[in-house]
XYZ file of N, CA and C in Angstrom:
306
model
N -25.272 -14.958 -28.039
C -23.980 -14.479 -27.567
C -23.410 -13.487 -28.574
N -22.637 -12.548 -27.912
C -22.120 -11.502 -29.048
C -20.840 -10.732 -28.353
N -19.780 -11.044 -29.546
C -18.387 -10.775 -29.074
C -18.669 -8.928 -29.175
N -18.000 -8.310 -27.994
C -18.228 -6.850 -27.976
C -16.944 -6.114 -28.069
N -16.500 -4.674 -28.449
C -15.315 -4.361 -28.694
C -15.532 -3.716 -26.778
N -14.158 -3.062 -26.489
C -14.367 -2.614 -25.341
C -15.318 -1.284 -24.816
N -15.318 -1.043 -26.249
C -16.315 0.387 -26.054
C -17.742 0.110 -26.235
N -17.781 -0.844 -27.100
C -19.211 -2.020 -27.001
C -19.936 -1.922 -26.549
N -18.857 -3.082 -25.262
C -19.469 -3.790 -24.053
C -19.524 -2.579 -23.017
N -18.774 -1.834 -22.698
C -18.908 -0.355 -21.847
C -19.863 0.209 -22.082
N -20.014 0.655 -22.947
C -21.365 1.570 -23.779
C -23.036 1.012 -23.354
N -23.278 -0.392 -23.857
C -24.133 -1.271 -23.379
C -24.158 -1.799 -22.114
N -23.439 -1.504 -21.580
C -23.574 -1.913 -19.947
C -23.773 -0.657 -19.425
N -23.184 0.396 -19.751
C -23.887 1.636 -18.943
C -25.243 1.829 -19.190
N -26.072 1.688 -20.266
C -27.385 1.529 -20.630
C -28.248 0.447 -19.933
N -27.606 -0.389 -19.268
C -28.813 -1.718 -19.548
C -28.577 -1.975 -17.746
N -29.886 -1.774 -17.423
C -30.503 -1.641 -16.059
C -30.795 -3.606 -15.399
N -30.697 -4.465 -16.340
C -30.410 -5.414 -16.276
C -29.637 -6.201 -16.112
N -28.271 -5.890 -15.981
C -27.222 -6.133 -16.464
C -26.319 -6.888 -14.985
N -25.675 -7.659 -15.150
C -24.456 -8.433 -14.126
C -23.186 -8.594 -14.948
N -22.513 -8.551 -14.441
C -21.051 -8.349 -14.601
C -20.310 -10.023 -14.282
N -20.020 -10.776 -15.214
C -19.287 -12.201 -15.086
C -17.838 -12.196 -14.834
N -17.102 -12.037 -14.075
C -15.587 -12.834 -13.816
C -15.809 -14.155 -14.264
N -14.934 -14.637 -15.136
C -14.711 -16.236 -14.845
C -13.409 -16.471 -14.914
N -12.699 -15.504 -14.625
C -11.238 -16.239 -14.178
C -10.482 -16.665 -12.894
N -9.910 -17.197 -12.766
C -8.785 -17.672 -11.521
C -9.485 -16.859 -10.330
N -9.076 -16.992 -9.106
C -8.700 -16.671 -7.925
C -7.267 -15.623 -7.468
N -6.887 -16.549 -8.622
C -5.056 -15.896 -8.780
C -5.046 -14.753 -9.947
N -5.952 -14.919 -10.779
C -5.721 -14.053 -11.853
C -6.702 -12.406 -10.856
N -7.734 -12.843 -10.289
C -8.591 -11.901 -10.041
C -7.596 -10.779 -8.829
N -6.504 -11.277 -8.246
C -5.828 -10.522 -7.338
C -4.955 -9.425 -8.154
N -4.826 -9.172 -9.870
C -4.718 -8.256 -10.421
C -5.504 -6.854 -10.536
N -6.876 -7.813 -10.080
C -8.051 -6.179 -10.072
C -9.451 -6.912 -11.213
N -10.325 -6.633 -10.418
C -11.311 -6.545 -11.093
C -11.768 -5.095 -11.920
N -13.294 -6.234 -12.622
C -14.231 -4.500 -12.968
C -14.921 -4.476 -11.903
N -15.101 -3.213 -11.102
C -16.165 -2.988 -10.253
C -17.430 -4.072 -10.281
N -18.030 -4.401 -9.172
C -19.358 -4.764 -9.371
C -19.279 -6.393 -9.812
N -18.490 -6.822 -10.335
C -18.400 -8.130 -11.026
C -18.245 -9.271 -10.104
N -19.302 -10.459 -10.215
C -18.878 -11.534 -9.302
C -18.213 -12.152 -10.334
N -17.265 -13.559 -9.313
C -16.428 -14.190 -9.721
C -17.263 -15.876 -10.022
N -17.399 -16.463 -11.121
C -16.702 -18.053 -11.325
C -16.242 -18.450 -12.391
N -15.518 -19.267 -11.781
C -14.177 -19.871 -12.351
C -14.251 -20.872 -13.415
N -14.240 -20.236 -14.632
C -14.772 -21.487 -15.733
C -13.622 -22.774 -15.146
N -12.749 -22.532 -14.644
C -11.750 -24.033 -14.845
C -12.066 -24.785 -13.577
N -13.250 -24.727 -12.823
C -13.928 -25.324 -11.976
C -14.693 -26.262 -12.809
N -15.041 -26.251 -13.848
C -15.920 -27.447 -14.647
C -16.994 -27.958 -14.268
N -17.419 -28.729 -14.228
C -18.855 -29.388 -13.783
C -19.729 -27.829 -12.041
N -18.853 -27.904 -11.491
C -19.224 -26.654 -10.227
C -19.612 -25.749 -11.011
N -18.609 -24.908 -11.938
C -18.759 -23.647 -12.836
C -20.145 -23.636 -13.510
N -20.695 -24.963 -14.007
C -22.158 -25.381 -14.644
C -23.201 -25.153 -13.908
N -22.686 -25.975 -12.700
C -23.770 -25.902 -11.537
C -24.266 -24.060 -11.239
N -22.740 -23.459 -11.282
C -23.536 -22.239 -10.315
C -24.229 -21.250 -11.430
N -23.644 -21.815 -12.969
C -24.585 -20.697 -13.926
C -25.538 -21.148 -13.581
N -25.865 -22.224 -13.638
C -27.272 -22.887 -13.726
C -28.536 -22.292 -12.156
N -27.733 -21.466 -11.215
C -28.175 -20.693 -10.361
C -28.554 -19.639 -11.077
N -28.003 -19.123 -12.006
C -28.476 -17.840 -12.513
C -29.787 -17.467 -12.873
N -29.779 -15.813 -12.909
C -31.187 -15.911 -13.005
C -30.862 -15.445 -14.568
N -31.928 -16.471 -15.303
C -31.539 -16.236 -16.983
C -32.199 -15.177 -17.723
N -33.143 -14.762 -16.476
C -33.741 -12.958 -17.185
C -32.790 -11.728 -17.500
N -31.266 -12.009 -16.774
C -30.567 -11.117 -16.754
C -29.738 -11.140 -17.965
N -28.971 -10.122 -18.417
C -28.001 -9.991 -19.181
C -27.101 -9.882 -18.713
N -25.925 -10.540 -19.163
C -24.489 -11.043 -18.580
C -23.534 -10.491 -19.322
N -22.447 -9.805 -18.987
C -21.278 -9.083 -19.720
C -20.351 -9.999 -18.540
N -19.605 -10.715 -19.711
C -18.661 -11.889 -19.334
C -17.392 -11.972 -19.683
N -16.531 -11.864 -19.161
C -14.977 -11.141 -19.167
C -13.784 -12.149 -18.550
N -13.093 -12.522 -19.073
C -11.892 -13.104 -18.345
C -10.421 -12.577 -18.727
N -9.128 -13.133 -18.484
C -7.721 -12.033 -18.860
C -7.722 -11.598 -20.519
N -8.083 -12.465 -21.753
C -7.810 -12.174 -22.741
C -9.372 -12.815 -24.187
N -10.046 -13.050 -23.492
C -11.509 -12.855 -23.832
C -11.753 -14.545 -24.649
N -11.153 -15.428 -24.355
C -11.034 -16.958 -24.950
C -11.978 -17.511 -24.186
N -10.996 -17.801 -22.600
C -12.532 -18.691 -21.340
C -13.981 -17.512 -21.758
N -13.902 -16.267 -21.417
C -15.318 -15.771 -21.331
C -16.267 -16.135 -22.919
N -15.465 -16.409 -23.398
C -15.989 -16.384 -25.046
C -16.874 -17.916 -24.958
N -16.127 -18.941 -24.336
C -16.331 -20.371 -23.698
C -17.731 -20.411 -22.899
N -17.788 -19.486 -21.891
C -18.577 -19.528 -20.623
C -19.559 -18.625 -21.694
N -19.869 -18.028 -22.453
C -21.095 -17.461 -23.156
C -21.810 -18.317 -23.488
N -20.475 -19.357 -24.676
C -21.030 -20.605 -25.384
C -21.944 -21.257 -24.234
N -21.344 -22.115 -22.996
C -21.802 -22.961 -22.240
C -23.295 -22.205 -21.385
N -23.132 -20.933 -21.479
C -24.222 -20.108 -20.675
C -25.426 -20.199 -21.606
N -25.426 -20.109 -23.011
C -26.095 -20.465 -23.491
C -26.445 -21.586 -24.116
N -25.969 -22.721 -23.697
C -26.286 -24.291 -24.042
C -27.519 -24.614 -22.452
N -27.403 -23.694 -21.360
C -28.707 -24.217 -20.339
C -29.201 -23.015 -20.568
N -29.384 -22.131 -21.359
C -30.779 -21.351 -21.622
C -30.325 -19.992 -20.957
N -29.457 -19.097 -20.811
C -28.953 -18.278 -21.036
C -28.647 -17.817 -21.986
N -29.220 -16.492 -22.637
C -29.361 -16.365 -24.055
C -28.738 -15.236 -24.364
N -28.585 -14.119 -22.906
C -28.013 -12.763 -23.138
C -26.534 -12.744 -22.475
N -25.824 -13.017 -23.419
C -24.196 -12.759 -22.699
C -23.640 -12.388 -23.453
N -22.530 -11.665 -23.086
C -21.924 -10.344 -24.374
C -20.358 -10.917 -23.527
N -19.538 -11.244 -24.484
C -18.054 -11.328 -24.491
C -17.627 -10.453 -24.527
N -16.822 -9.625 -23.699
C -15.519 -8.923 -23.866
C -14.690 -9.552 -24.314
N -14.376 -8.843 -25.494
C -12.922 -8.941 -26.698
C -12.188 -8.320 -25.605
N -10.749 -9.273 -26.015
C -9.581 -8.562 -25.084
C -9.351 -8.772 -23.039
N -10.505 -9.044 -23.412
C -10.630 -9.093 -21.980
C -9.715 -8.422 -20.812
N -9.674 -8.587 -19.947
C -9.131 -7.771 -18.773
C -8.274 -7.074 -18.960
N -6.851 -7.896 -20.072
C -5.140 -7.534 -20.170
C -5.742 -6.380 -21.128
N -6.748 -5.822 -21.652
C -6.824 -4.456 -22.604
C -8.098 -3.800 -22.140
N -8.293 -3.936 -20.898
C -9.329 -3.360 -20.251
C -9.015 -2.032 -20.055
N -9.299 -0.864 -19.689
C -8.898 0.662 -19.684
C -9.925 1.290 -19.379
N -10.864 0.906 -18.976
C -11.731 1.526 -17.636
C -11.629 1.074 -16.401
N -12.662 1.229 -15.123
C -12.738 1.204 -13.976
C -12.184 -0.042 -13.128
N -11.056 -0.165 -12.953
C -10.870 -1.444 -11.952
C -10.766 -0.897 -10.358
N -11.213 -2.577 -9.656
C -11.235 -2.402 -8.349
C -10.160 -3.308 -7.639
């Protein structure tokens, strides 16, 4: 896991042909605007939230984002406790986001 600045995680995600885009916040928080492209789950779903990483496919690299970069920082940790090894935290998360929302 590796905390990224916003130009970072931007920079490395425009490069990497591998790459998925993590929401893990609210339902309620996500009606502010996403990043393009990004699916949603909800770390405060708990045991479900486990279940559906655990769908993931763990070949991918994950850029993982929530309002102020604490839960996504969380959901890296837990992404990589079942063998998810590539997830990059957005610092700051959403509330200092300043690229592309949808």
């Amino acid at each position: 896991m590796a905390d990224l600045s916003q130009q970072e995680w931007e920079e490395q995600l425009e490069k990497d042909s591998n790459a998925v885009i993590l929401d893990v916040r609210t339902e309620e928080e996500i009606e502010e605007g996403i990043i393009p492209n990004s699916i949603n789950l909800d770390i405060y779903k708990g045991q479900e939230f486990i279940e559906e990483l655990e769908k993931l496919d763990k070949s991918k690299n994950y850029y993982v984002y929530c309002r102020s970069g604490n839960r996504s920082g969380q959901a890296c940790a837990i992404m990589k406790s079942i063998g998810i090894d590539n997830a990059f935290n957005l610092q700051g998360g959403f509330m200092n986001w300043e690229g592309e929302t949808a």
